[in-house]
Amino acid sequence: MIVTTSQLFKVAYGKFAIGAYNINNAEQALGLFSGNVEADAPFIVQISKGARKYAGVPMLEGILRAAEKQYPQAIFAVHLDHGDEKTCYDCIDSGFYSSVMIDASHEPFEKNVEITKRIVERAYAKGLSVEAELGRLGGVEEHVAVDEKHANLTDPQEAVAFVKQSGCDSLAVAIGTSHGAYKFKGHQSLAFDRVETIQKLLPGFPLVMHGSSSVPQEEVQRINAAGGKLDPSARGVDVDELLRAAKLGVTKINIDTDGRLVWTRVHREYFRDYPAEFDFRKPGEVFVKEYAKFIVHKSQKLGAAGQLPVVRKALGV
Ligand code: G3H
Ligand code: 13P
Ligand code: ZN
């Protein structure tokens, strides 16, 4: 059942976080839906511009409509990840999305406000909510390379002014993470003092953490043992810090890289062990099971596992 992102945020705020997982194909959908159903967890399906280009817009909608039918117990929202203005309008007008992210964080503050405000107006008219971003994450976001050295954490006072002026419903904040597999060099921890200050100034307002994959070391080692060449210094967010962040108002936690690592490990190991095989459904089946297992584990770490009865009660369904 597709619900709005705000409905999920209302239930989760300050108690647990909703996992927001990127999707590009049917195998990811199968693992994502079966894992969340097994964990009894609400979730957000995220679609990036890259995914829309890869699979095609009707195909992605078709996959998700089919998943909704195949997993009638699932409760989820559909969200545009890292949208530009045009893609936000397309999604708002499509009638399929629950919420959109307008990513104008590379713009100066005033321009970011101005663009976000325009999206908010259009989205509200159609009942969608809007995530905006303030601050710069390290790493690489679609077409925008942000040098780690210049990555700066979200300024709490600016966050207050931004939310007030733009009217956005949730805010992606830079609190020490970056996209991809190489987030931390040496010390690996979120900027909790920064989140705490932002929450004090914006009580009850849902914050979003991008770049939240945990990049499990075992996964990196298995990929490399099966012929991969990932830099062994790859480090992600400590999975045990996720719930602490959730209690401080981080209500949506974005995870994509970890799913890619599961895919890479499964396929590398499979074709290493069965070099004569060419039926892609065999590793596909293993991937779906392994991805579902990963989702169950992540839902537990987010505190989202077992929350579906609470969500159903709040929604009256
Ligand atoms: O933050 C970006 C997400 O990981 C989506 O990645 O743009 O390659 O689909 P993508
Ligand atoms: P990761 O690269 O850490 O998975 O982050 C994904 C993300 O932020 C999608 O918006
Ligand atoms: Zn992101």
GROMACS .gro file of C-alpha atoms in nm, residues 14-272:
model
  259
   14GLY     CA    1   1.202   1.067   1.738
   15LYS     CA    2   1.142   0.695   1.781
   16PHE     CA    3   1.283   0.518   1.478
   17ALA     CA    4   1.392   0.593   1.121
   18ILE     CA    5   1.237   0.495   0.792
   19GLY     CA    6   1.486   0.334   0.554
   20ALA     CA    7   1.483   0.495   0.209
   21TYR     CA    8   1.623   0.253  -0.047
   22ASN     CA    9   1.702   0.323  -0.412
   23ILE     CA   10   1.554   0.103  -0.676
   24ASN     CA   11   1.646   0.039  -1.040
   25ASN     CA   12   1.513  -0.305  -1.133
   26ALA     CA   13   1.278  -0.591  -1.048
   27GLU     CA   14   1.531  -0.793  -0.844
   28GLN     CA   15   1.590  -0.501  -0.611
   29ALA     CA   16   1.212  -0.461  -0.573
   30LEU     CA   17   1.170  -0.830  -0.489
   31GLY     CA   18   1.440  -0.819  -0.220
   32LEU     CA   19   1.327  -0.483  -0.084
   33PHE     CA   20   0.959  -0.574  -0.053
   34SER     CA   21   1.011  -0.929   0.077
   35GLY     CA   22   1.270  -0.808   0.332
   36ASN     CA   23   1.046  -0.533   0.468
   37VAL     CA   24   0.744  -0.762   0.482
   38GLU     CA   25   0.949  -1.017   0.673
   39ALA     CA   26   1.073  -0.745   0.911
   40ASP     CA   27   0.725  -0.593   0.946
   41ALA     CA   28   0.878  -0.256   0.860
   42PRO     CA   29   0.748   0.052   0.674
   43PHE     CA   30   0.989   0.187   0.412
   44ILE     CA   31   1.047   0.443   0.138
   45VAL     CA   32   1.131   0.348  -0.219
   46GLN     CA   33   1.358   0.607  -0.377
   47ILE     CA   34   1.393   0.669  -0.747
   48SER     CA   35   1.686   0.874  -0.876
   49LYS     CA   36   1.720   1.050  -1.208
   50GLY     CA   37   1.975   0.782  -1.297
   51ALA     CA   38   1.721   0.508  -1.225
   52ARG     CA   39   1.456   0.683  -1.438
   53LYS     CA   40   1.704   0.695  -1.725
   54TYR     CA   41   1.823   0.336  -1.674
   55ALA     CA   42   1.490   0.154  -1.647
   56GLY     CA   43   1.253   0.411  -1.794
   57VAL     CA   44   0.981   0.594  -1.605
   58PRO     CA   45   0.687   0.363  -1.698
   59MET     CA   46   0.896   0.054  -1.620
   60LEU     CA   47   0.981   0.174  -1.269
   61GLU     CA   48   0.619   0.262  -1.198
   62GLY     CA   49   0.514  -0.077  -1.337
   63ILE     CA   50   0.762  -0.262  -1.116
   64LEU     CA   51   0.639  -0.081  -0.806
   65ARG     CA   52   0.268  -0.125  -0.888
   66ALA     CA   53   0.336  -0.496  -0.941
   67ALA     CA   54   0.532  -0.518  -0.614
   68GLU     CA   55   0.242  -0.350  -0.434
   69LYS     CA   56   0.011  -0.624  -0.565
   70GLN     CA   57   0.254  -0.905  -0.496
   71TYR     CA   58   0.320  -0.787  -0.137
   72PRO     CA   59  -0.018  -0.656  -0.015
   73GLN     CA   60   0.113  -0.632   0.343
   74ALA     CA   61   0.384  -0.379   0.248
   75ILE     CA   62   0.337  -0.015   0.351
   76PHE     CA   63   0.566   0.225   0.168
   77ALA     CA   64   0.606   0.570   0.016
   78VAL     CA   65   0.751   0.652  -0.327
   79HIS     CA   66   1.008   0.933  -0.334
   80LEU     CA   67   1.214   1.113  -0.599
   81ASP     CA   68   1.579   1.113  -0.487
   82HIS     CA   69   1.803   1.414  -0.574
   83GLY     CA   70   1.562   1.581  -0.813
   84ASP     CA   71   1.628   1.888  -1.021
   85GLU     CA   72   1.343   2.132  -1.083
   86LYS     CA   73   1.219   1.972  -1.404
   87THR     CA   74   1.224   1.617  -1.269
   88CYS     CA   75   1.039   1.732  -0.955
   89TYR     CA   76   0.760   1.880  -1.171
   90ASP     CA   77   0.741   1.560  -1.379
   91CYS     CA   78   0.704   1.351  -1.064
   92ILE     CA   79   0.456   1.588  -0.899
   93ASP     CA   80   0.238   1.585  -1.211
   94SER     CA   81   0.262   1.207  -1.257
   95GLY     CA   82   0.034   1.135  -0.961
   96PHE     CA   83   0.252   0.838  -0.864
   97TYR     CA   84   0.499   0.985  -0.614
   98SER     CA   85   0.442   1.049  -0.242
   99SER     CA   86   0.720   1.307  -0.214
  100VAL     CA   87   1.006   1.466  -0.403
  101MET     CA   88   1.352   1.584  -0.311
  102ILE     CA   89   1.466   1.908  -0.467
  103ASP     CA   90   1.843   1.914  -0.449
  104ALA     CA   91   1.957   2.271  -0.489
  105SER     CA   92   2.218   2.245  -0.214
  106HIS     CA   93   2.494   2.341  -0.460
  107GLU     CA   94   2.325   2.682  -0.506
  108PRO     CA   95   2.378   2.981  -0.276
  109PHE     CA   96   2.134   2.994   0.020
  110GLU     CA   97   1.888   3.243  -0.134
  111LYS     CA   98   1.870   3.059  -0.466
  112ASN     CA   99   1.823   2.727  -0.284
  113VAL     CA  100   1.530   2.884  -0.093
  114GLU     CA  101   1.381   3.033  -0.409
  115ILE     CA  102   1.392   2.703  -0.603
  116THR     CA  103   1.266   2.496  -0.308
  117LYS     CA  104   0.977   2.738  -0.255
  118ARG     CA  105   0.863   2.695  -0.614
  119ILE     CA  106   0.865   2.316  -0.577
  120VAL     CA  107   0.679   2.335  -0.245
  121GLU     CA  108   0.400   2.539  -0.404
  122ARG     CA  109   0.353   2.294  -0.691
  123ALA     CA  110   0.384   1.988  -0.465
  124TYR     CA  111   0.135   2.115  -0.204
  125ALA     CA  112  -0.129   2.172  -0.467
  126LYS     CA  113  -0.110   1.799  -0.542
  127GLY     CA  114  -0.069   1.672  -0.185
  128LEU     CA  115   0.299   1.576  -0.203
  129SER     CA  116   0.564   1.669   0.049
  130VAL     CA  117   0.907   1.810  -0.026
  131GLU     CA  118   1.255   1.725   0.100
  132ALA     CA  119   1.521   1.991   0.047
  133GLU     CA  120   1.893   1.990   0.122
  134LEU     CA  121   2.117   2.236   0.299
  135GLY     CA  122   2.491   2.188   0.343
  136ARG     CA  123   2.730   1.990   0.128
  137LEU     CA  124   2.801   1.623   0.154
  138GLY     CA  125   3.146   1.495   0.063
  139GLY     CA  126   3.179   1.245  -0.221
  140VAL     CA  127   3.003   1.244  -0.555
  141GLU     CA  128   2.635   1.322  -0.620
  142GLU     CA  129   2.498   1.286  -0.972
  143HIS     CA  130   2.719   1.510  -1.189
  144VAL     CA  131   2.827   1.723  -0.892
  145ALA     CA  132   3.163   1.635  -0.743
  146VAL     CA  133   3.207   1.787  -0.401
  147ASP     CA  134   3.563   1.775  -0.282
  148GLU     CA  135   3.577   1.616   0.060
  149LYS     CA  136   3.790   1.903   0.186
  150HIS     CA  137   3.516   2.153   0.104
  151ALA     CA  138   3.235   1.941   0.240
  152ASN     CA  139   3.071   2.145   0.513
  153LEU     CA  140   2.824   2.048   0.776
  154THR     CA  141   2.481   2.211   0.785
  155ASP     CA  142   2.476   2.533   0.987
  156PRO     CA  143   2.195   2.502   1.248
  157GLN     CA  144   2.089   2.870   1.232
  158GLU     CA  145   2.080   2.855   0.854
  159ALA     CA  146   1.871   2.538   0.875
  160VAL     CA  147   1.607   2.721   1.081
  161ALA     CA  148   1.598   3.013   0.838
  162PHE     CA  149   1.589   2.778   0.539
  163VAL     CA  150   1.296   2.572   0.668
  164LYS     CA  151   1.101   2.887   0.757
  165GLN     CA  152   1.163   3.060   0.427
  166SER     CA  153   1.128   2.763   0.191
  167GLY     CA  154   0.834   2.585   0.357
  168CYS     CA  155   0.992   2.241   0.297
  169ASP     CA  156   0.862   1.941   0.495
  170SER     CA  157   1.193   1.770   0.567
  171LEU     CA  158   1.556   1.868   0.539
  172ALA     CA  159   1.858   1.669   0.429
  173VAL     CA  160   2.145   1.781   0.650
  174ALA     CA  161   2.517   1.732   0.611
  175ILE     CA  162   2.632   1.565   0.933
  176GLY     CA  163   2.953   1.397   0.826
  177THR     CA  164   2.843   1.144   0.567
  178SER     CA  165   2.900   1.129   0.194
  179HIS     CA  166   2.764   0.919  -0.090
  180GLY     CA  167   2.935   0.599  -0.203
  181ALA     CA  168   3.170   0.351  -0.040
  182TYR     CA  169   3.448   0.581   0.081
  183LYS     CA  170   3.293   0.799   0.349
  184PHE     CA  171   3.545   0.813   0.628
  185LYS     CA  172   3.920   0.817   0.651
  186GLY     CA  173   4.023   0.702   0.996
  187HIS     CA  174   3.767   0.814   1.255
  188GLN     CA  175   3.420   0.693   1.161
  189SER     CA  176   3.137   0.879   1.334
  190LEU     CA  177   2.840   1.104   1.270
  191ALA     CA  178   2.845   1.467   1.390
  192PHE     CA  179   2.595   1.406   1.672
  193ASP     CA  180   2.653   1.744   1.836
  194ARG     CA  181   2.544   1.909   1.510
  195VAL     CA  182   2.227   1.699   1.483
  196GLU     CA  183   2.143   1.768   1.845
  197THR     CA  184   2.170   2.144   1.793
  198ILE     CA  185   1.958   2.130   1.477
  199GLN     CA  186   1.693   1.924   1.656
  200LYS     CA  187   1.682   2.171   1.946
  201LEU     CA  188   1.621   2.457   1.704
  202LEU     CA  189   1.375   2.262   1.488
  203PRO     CA  190   1.190   2.035   1.732
  204GLY     CA  191   0.959   1.785   1.564
  205PHE     CA  192   1.092   1.864   1.217
  206PRO     CA  193   1.204   1.554   1.023
  207LEU     CA  194   1.569   1.549   0.921
  208VAL     CA  195   1.712   1.329   0.648
  209MET     CA  196   2.052   1.163   0.633
  210HIS     CA  197   2.196   1.091   0.290
  211GLY     CA  198   2.501   0.873   0.241
  212SER     CA  199   2.398   0.634   0.519
  213SER     CA  200   2.531   0.303   0.385
  214SER     CA  201   2.745   0.115   0.633
  215VAL     CA  202   2.978  -0.049   0.375
  216PRO     CA  203   3.028  -0.372   0.574
  217GLN     CA  204   3.393  -0.473   0.578
  218GLU     CA  205   3.302  -0.836   0.524
  219GLU     CA  206   3.120  -0.739   0.204
  220VAL     CA  207   3.424  -0.548   0.072
  221GLN     CA  208   3.654  -0.839   0.155
  222ARG     CA  209   3.427  -1.096  -0.012
  223ILE     CA  210   3.398  -0.882  -0.326
  224ASN     CA  211   3.776  -0.850  -0.345
  225ALA     CA  212   3.829  -1.221  -0.274
  226ALA     CA  213   3.602  -1.293  -0.570
  227GLY     CA  214   3.801  -1.076  -0.811
  228GLY     CA  215   3.683  -0.725  -0.718
  229LYS     CA  216   3.918  -0.433  -0.675
  230LEU     CA  217   3.752  -0.213  -0.417
  231ASP     CA  218   3.986   0.001  -0.212
  232PRO     CA  219   4.007  -0.184   0.123
  233SER     CA  220   3.995   0.155   0.301
  234ALA     CA  221   3.621   0.174   0.210
  235ARG     CA  222   3.429   0.279   0.523
  236GLY     CA  223   3.063   0.358   0.587
  237VAL     CA  224   2.841   0.478   0.870
  238ASP     CA  225   2.858   0.268   1.185
  239VAL     CA  226   2.530   0.077   1.170
  240ASP     CA  227   2.492   0.108   1.547
  241GLU     CA  228   2.479   0.489   1.519
  242LEU     CA  229   2.163   0.489   1.303
  243LEU     CA  230   1.911   0.454   1.584
  244ARG     CA  231   2.088   0.720   1.790
  245ALA     CA  232   2.049   0.957   1.495
  246ALA     CA  233   1.682   0.857   1.459
  247LYS     CA  234   1.612   0.956   1.820
  248LEU     CA  235   1.755   1.299   1.739
  249GLY     CA  236   1.501   1.356   1.461
  250VAL     CA  237   1.675   1.188   1.166
  251THR     CA  238   1.357   1.028   1.036
  252LYS     CA  239   1.464   0.920   0.685
  253ILE     CA  240   1.788   0.733   0.628
  254ASN     CA  241   1.904   0.690   0.266
  255ILE     CA  242   2.075   0.367   0.164
  256ASP     CA  243   2.187   0.272  -0.186
  257THR     CA  244   2.555   0.174  -0.191
  258ASP     CA  245   2.509  -0.119   0.050
  259GLY     CA  246   2.257  -0.277  -0.187
  260ARG     CA  247   2.503  -0.239  -0.476
  261LEU     CA  248   2.767  -0.415  -0.266
  262VAL     CA  249   2.531  -0.707  -0.199
  263TRP     CA  250   2.462  -0.731  -0.574
  264THR     CA  251   2.833  -0.722  -0.661
  265ARG     CA  252   2.931  -0.979  -0.399
  266VAL     CA  253   2.656  -1.223  -0.498
  267HIS     CA  254   2.728  -1.204  -0.870
  268ARG     CA  255   3.107  -1.213  -0.840
  269GLU     CA  256   3.096  -1.515  -0.609
  270TYR     CA  257   2.834  -1.691  -0.819
  271PHE     CA  258   3.021  -1.667  -1.146
  272ARG     CA  259   3.353  -1.748  -0.976
   0.00000   0.00000   0.00000
